[in-house]
Amino acid sequence: MPDDDLTIKLTRDQALVLSDWLYQMMGTAAFDNLVNEERAVWSPLYAITGTLDKSLVEIAMPDYSDRVHHARERLLEGLGDIARPPAES
């Protein structure tokens, strides 16, 4: 079976939020333990994080935190009730 490349398209907001989340999660015990259950997953994770790091100029901008915050807000608006935690009684 050939090793053909696959292209995944993300919006800039999706890429920024995913990049930030991966940066925060990778290296934490919970995340690393989960991924270590299937070590092969590290390979695509490194490919994704490397591509995001090279593609997102926002990472080096002084207002990075604001950009991530606003990107999260826009994505959450688009999700509506999907994966929303149940309201507390």
Coordinates of C-alpha atoms in Angstrom, one line a residue, residues 5 26 33 35 39 55 62 82-83 88:
D5 CA 0.0 12.1 1.5
M26 CA 1.6 17.9 24.9
N33 CA -0.2 8.8 29.0
V35 CA -1.1 8.9 23.5
R39 CA 2.6 5.3 20.5
S55 CA 1.9 28.0 9.0
P62 CA 2.1 40.1 20.6
I82 CA -22.7 20.4 20.1
A83 CA -20.7 19.0 23.0
E88 CA -26.4 22.4 36.1

